[in-house]
mmCIF file with all atom_site columns, C-alpha atoms in Angstrom:
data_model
loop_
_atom_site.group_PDB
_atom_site.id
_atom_site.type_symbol
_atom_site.label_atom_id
_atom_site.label_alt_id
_atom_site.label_comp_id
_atom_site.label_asym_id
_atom_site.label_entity_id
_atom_site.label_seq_id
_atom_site.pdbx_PDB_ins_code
_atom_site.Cartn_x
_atom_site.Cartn_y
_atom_site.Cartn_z
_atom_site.occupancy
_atom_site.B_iso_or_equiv
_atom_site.pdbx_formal_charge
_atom_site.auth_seq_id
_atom_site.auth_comp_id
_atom_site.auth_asym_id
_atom_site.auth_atom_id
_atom_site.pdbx_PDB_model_num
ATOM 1   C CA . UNK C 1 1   ? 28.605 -7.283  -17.344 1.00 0.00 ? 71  UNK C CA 1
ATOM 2   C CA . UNK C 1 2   ? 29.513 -3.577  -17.749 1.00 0.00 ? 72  UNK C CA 1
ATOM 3   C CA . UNK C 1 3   ? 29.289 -3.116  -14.008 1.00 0.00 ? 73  UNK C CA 1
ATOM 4   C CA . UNK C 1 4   ? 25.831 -1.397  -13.759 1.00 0.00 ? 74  UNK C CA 1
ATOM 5   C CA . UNK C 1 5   ? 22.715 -2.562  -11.760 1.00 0.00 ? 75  UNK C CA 1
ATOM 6   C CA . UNK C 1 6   ? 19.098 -2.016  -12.399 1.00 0.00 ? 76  UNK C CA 1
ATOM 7   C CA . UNK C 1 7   ? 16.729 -0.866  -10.611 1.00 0.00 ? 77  UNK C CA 1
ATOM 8   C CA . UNK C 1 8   ? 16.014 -3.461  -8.379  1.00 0.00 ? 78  UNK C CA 1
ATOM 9   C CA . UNK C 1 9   ? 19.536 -4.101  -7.247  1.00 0.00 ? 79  UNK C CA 1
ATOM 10  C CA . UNK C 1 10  ? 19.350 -0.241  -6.449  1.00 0.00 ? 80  UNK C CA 1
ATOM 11  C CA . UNK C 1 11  ? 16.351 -0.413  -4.041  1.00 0.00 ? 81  UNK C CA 1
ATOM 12  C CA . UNK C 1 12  ? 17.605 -3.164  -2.288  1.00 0.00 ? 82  UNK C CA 1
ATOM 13  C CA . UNK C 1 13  ? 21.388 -1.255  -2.488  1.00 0.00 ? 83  UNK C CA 1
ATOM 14  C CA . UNK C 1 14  ? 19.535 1.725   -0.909  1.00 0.00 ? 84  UNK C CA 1
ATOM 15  C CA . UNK C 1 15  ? 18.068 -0.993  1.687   1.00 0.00 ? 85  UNK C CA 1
ATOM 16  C CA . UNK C 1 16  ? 20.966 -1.977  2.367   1.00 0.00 ? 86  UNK C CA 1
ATOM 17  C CA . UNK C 1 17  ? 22.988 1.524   3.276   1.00 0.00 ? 87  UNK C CA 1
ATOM 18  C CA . UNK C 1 18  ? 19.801 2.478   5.483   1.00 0.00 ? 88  UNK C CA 1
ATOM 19  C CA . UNK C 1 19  ? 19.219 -1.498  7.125   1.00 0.00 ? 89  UNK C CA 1
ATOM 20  C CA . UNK C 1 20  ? 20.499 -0.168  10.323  1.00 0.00 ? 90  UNK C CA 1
ATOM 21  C CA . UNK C 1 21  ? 17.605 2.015   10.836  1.00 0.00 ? 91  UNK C CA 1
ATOM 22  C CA . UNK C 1 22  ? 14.271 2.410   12.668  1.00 0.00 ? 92  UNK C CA 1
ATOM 23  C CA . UNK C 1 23  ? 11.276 2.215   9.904   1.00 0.00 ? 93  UNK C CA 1
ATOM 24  C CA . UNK C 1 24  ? 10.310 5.498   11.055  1.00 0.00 ? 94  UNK C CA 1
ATOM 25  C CA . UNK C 1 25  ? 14.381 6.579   10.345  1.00 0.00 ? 95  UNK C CA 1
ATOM 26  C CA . UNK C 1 26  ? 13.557 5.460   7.236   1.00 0.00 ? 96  UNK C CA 1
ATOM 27  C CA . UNK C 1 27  ? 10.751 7.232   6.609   1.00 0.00 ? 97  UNK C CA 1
ATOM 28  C CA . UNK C 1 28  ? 12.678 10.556  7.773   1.00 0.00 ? 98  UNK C CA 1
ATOM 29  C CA . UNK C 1 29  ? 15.947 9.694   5.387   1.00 0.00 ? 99  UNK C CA 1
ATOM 30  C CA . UNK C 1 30  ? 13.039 9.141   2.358   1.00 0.00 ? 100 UNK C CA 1
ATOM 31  C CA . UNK C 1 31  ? 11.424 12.422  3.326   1.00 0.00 ? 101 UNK C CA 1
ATOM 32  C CA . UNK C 1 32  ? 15.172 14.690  3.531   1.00 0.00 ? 102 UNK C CA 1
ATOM 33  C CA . UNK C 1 33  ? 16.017 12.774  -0.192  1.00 0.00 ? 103 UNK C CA 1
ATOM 34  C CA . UNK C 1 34  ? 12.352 14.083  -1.286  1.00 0.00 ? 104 UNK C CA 1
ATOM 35  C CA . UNK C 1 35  ? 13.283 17.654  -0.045  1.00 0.00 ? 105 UNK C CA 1
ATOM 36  C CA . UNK C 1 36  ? 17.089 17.497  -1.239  1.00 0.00 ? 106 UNK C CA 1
ATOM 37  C CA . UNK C 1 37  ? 16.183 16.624  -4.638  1.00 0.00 ? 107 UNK C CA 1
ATOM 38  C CA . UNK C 1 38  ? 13.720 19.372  -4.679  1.00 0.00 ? 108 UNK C CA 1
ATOM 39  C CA . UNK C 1 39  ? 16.465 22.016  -4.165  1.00 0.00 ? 109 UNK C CA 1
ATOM 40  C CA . UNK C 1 40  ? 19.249 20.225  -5.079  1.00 0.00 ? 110 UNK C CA 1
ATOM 41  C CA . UNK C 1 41  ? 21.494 21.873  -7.568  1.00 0.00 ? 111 UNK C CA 1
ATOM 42  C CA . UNK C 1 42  ? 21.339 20.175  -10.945 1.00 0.00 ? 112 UNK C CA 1
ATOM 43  C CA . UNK C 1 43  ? 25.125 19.817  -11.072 1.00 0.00 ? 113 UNK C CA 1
ATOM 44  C CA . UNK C 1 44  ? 25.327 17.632  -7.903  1.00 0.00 ? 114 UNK C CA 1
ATOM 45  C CA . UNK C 1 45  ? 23.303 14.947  -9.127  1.00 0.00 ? 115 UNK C CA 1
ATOM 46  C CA . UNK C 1 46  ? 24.579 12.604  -12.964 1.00 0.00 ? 116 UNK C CA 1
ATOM 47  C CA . UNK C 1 47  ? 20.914 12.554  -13.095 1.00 0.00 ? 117 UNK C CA 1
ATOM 48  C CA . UNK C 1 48  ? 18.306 14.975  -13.091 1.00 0.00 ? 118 UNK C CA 1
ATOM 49  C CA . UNK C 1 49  ? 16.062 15.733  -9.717  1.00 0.00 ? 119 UNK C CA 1
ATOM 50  C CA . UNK C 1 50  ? 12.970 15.669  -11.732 1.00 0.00 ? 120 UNK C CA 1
ATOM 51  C CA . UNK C 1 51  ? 13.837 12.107  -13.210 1.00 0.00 ? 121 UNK C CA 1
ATOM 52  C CA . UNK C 1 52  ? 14.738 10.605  -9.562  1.00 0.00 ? 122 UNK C CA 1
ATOM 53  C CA . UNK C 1 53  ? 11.761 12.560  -7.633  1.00 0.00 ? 123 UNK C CA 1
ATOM 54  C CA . UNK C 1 54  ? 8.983  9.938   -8.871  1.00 0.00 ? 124 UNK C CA 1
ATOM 55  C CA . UNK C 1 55  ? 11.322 7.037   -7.937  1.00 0.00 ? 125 UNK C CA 1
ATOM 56  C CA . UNK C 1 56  ? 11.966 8.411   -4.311  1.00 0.00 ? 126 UNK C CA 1
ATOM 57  C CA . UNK C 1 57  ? 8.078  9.090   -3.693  1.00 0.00 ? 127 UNK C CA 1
ATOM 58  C CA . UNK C 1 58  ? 7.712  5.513   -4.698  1.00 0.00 ? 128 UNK C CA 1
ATOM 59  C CA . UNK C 1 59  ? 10.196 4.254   -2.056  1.00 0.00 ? 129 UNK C CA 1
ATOM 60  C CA . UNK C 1 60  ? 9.293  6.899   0.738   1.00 0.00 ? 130 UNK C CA 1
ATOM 61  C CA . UNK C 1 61  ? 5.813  5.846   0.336   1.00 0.00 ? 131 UNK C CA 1
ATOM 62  C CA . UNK C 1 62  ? 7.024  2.007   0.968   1.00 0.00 ? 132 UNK C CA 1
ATOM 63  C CA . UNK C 1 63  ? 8.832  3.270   3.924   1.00 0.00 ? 133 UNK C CA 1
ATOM 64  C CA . UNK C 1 64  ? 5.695  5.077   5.279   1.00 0.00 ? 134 UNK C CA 1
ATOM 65  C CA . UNK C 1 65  ? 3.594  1.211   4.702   1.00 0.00 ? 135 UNK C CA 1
ATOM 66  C CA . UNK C 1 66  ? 6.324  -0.250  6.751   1.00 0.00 ? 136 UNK C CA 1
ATOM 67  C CA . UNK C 1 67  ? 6.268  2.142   9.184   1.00 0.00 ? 137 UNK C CA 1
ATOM 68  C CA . UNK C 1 68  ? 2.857  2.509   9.426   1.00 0.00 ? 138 UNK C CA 1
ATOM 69  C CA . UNK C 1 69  ? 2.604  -1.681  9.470   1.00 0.00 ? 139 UNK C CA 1
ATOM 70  C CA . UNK C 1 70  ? 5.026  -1.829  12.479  1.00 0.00 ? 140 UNK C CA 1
ATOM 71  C CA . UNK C 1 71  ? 2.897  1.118   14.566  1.00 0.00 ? 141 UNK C CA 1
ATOM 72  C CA . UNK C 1 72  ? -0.332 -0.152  13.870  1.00 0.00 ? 142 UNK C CA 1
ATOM 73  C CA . UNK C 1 73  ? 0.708  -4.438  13.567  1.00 0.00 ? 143 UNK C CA 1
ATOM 74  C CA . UNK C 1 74  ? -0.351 -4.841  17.174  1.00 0.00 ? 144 UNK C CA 1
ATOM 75  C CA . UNK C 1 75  ? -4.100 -3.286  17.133  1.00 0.00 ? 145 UNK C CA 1
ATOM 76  C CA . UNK C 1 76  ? -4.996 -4.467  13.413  1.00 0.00 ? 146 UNK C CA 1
ATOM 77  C CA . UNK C 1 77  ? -5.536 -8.339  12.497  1.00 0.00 ? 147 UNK C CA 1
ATOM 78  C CA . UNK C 1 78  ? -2.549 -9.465  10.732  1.00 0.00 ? 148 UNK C CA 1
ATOM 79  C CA . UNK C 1 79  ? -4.168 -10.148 7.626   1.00 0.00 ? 149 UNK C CA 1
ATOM 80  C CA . UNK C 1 80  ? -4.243 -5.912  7.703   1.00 0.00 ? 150 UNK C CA 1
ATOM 81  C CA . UNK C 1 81  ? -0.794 -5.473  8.464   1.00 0.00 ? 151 UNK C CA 1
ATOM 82  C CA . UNK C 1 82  ? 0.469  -7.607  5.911   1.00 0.00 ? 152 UNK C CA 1
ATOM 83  C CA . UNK C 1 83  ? -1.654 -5.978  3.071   1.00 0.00 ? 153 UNK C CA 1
ATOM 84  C CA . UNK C 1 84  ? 0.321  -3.221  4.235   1.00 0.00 ? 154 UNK C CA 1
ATOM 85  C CA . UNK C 1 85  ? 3.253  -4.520  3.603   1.00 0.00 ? 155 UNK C CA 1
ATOM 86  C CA . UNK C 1 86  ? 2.483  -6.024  -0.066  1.00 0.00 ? 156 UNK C CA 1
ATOM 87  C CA . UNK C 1 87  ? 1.651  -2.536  -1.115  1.00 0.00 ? 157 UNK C CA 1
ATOM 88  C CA . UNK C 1 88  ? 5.119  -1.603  0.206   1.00 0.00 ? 158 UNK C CA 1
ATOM 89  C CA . UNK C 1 89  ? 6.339  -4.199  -1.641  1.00 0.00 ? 159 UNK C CA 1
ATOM 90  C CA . UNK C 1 90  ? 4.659  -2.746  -4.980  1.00 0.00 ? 160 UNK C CA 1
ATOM 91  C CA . UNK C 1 91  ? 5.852  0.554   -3.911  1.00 0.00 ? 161 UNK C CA 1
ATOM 92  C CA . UNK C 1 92  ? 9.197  -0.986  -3.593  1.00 0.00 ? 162 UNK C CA 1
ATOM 93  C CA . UNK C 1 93  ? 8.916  -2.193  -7.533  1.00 0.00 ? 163 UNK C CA 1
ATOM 94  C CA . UNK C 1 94  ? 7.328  0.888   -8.686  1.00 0.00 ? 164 UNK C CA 1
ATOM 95  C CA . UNK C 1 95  ? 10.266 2.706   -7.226  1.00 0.00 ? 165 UNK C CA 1
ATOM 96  C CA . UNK C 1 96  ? 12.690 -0.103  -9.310  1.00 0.00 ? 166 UNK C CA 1
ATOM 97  C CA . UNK C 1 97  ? 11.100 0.732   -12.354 1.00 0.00 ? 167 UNK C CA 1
ATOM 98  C CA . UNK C 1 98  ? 11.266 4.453   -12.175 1.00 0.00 ? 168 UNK C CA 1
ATOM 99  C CA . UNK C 1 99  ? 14.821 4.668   -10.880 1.00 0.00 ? 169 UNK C CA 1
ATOM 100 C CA . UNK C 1 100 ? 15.765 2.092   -14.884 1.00 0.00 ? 170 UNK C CA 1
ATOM 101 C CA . UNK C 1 101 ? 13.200 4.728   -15.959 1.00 0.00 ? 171 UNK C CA 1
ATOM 102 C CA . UNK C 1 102 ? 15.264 7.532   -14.876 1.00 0.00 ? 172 UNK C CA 1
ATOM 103 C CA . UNK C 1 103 ? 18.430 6.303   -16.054 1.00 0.00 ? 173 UNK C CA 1
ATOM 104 C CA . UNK C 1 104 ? 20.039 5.037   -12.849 1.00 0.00 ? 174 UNK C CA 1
ATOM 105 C CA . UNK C 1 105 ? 23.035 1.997   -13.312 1.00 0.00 ? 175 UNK C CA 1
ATOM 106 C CA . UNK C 1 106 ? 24.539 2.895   -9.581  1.00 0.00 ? 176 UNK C CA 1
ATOM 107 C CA . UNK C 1 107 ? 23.212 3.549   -6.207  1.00 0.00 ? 177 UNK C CA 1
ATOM 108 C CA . UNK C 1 108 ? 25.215 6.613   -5.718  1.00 0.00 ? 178 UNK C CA 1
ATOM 109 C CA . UNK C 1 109 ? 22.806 7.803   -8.857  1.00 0.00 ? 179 UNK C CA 1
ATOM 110 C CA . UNK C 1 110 ? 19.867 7.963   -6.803  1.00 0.00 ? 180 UNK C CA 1
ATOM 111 C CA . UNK C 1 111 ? 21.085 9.247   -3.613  1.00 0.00 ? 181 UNK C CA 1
ATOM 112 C CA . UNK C 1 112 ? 21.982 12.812  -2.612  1.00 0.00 ? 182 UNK C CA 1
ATOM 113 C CA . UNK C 1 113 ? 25.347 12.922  -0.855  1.00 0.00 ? 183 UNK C CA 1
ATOM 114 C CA . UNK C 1 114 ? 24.456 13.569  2.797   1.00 0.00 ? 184 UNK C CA 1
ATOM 115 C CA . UNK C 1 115 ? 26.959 16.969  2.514   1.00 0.00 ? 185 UNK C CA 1
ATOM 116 C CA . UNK C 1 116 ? 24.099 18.405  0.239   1.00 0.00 ? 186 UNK C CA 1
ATOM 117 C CA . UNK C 1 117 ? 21.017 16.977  2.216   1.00 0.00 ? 187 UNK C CA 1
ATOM 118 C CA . UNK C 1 118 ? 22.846 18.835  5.614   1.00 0.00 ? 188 UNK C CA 1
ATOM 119 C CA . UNK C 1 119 ? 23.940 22.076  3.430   1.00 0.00 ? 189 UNK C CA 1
ATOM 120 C CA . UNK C 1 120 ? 20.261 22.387  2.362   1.00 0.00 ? 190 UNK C CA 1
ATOM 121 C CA . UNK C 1 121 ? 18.648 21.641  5.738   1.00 0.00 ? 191 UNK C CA 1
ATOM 122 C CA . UNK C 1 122 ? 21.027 24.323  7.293   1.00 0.00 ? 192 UNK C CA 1
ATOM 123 C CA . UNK C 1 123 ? 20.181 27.103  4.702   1.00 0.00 ? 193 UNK C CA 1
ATOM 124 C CA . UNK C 1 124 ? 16.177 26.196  5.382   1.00 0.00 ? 194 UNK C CA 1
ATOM 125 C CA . UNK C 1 125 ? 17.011 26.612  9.202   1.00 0.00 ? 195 UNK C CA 1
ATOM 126 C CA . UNK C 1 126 ? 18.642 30.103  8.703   1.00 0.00 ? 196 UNK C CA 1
ATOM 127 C CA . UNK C 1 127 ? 15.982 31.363  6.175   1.00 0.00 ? 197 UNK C CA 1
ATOM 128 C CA . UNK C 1 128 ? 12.940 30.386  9.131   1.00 0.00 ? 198 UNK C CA 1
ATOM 129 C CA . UNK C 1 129 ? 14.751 32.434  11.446  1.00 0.00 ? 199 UNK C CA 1
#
């Protein structure tokens, strides 16, 4: 073993660092990567933004179905919900797939560092006012 993990071990090792969250912080951490990566210098990153950005929809999108499957799980028959929740599942593999697609072998590979997601989010703030 050279020490590398595929995709799936990196979706459930970004699970993992975000486990302590709400869904719907989930859904907000999946929508800052989304935006890092899109202004993200290429330097920051051992792979390319515009490899990882189809990987991260993948996985926001299966935060958004788990989000949307907790809101909703009460008011919809549970049959519903749990649809839901298979898709997120595929969304969960489609993300896997993309992320060995894109080259990623660690989980620090896919992830902005949180120093770059706040450094972007603070020059957005100054530029809107």
């Amino acid at each position: 073993m050279d020490g590398f993990i595929g995709g799936r071990e990196i979706v459930a090792g970004v699970r993992a660092q975000l486990s302590g969250l709400s869904t719907g912080q989930r859904v907000a951490f999946g929508c800052g990567q989304l935006d890092a990566l899109t202004e993200c210098p290429d330097s920051v990153m051992r792979i390319s933004s515009e490899n990882l950005l189809p990987a991260w929809r993948a996985l926001e999108a299966s935060f958004r179905l788990e989000y949307v499957a907790g809101f909703v799980g009460d008011i919809i028959p549970r049959e519903m919900a749990g649809r839901l929740l298979i898709q997120a599942t595929n969304f969960n593999a489609e993300a896997a797939t993309l992320f060995d697609k894109a080259g990623a072998r660690l989980v620090t590979d896919v992830m902005v560092p949180q120093a770059v997601v706040m450094e972007i989010t603070r020059r957005k703030a100054r530029k809107a006012t």
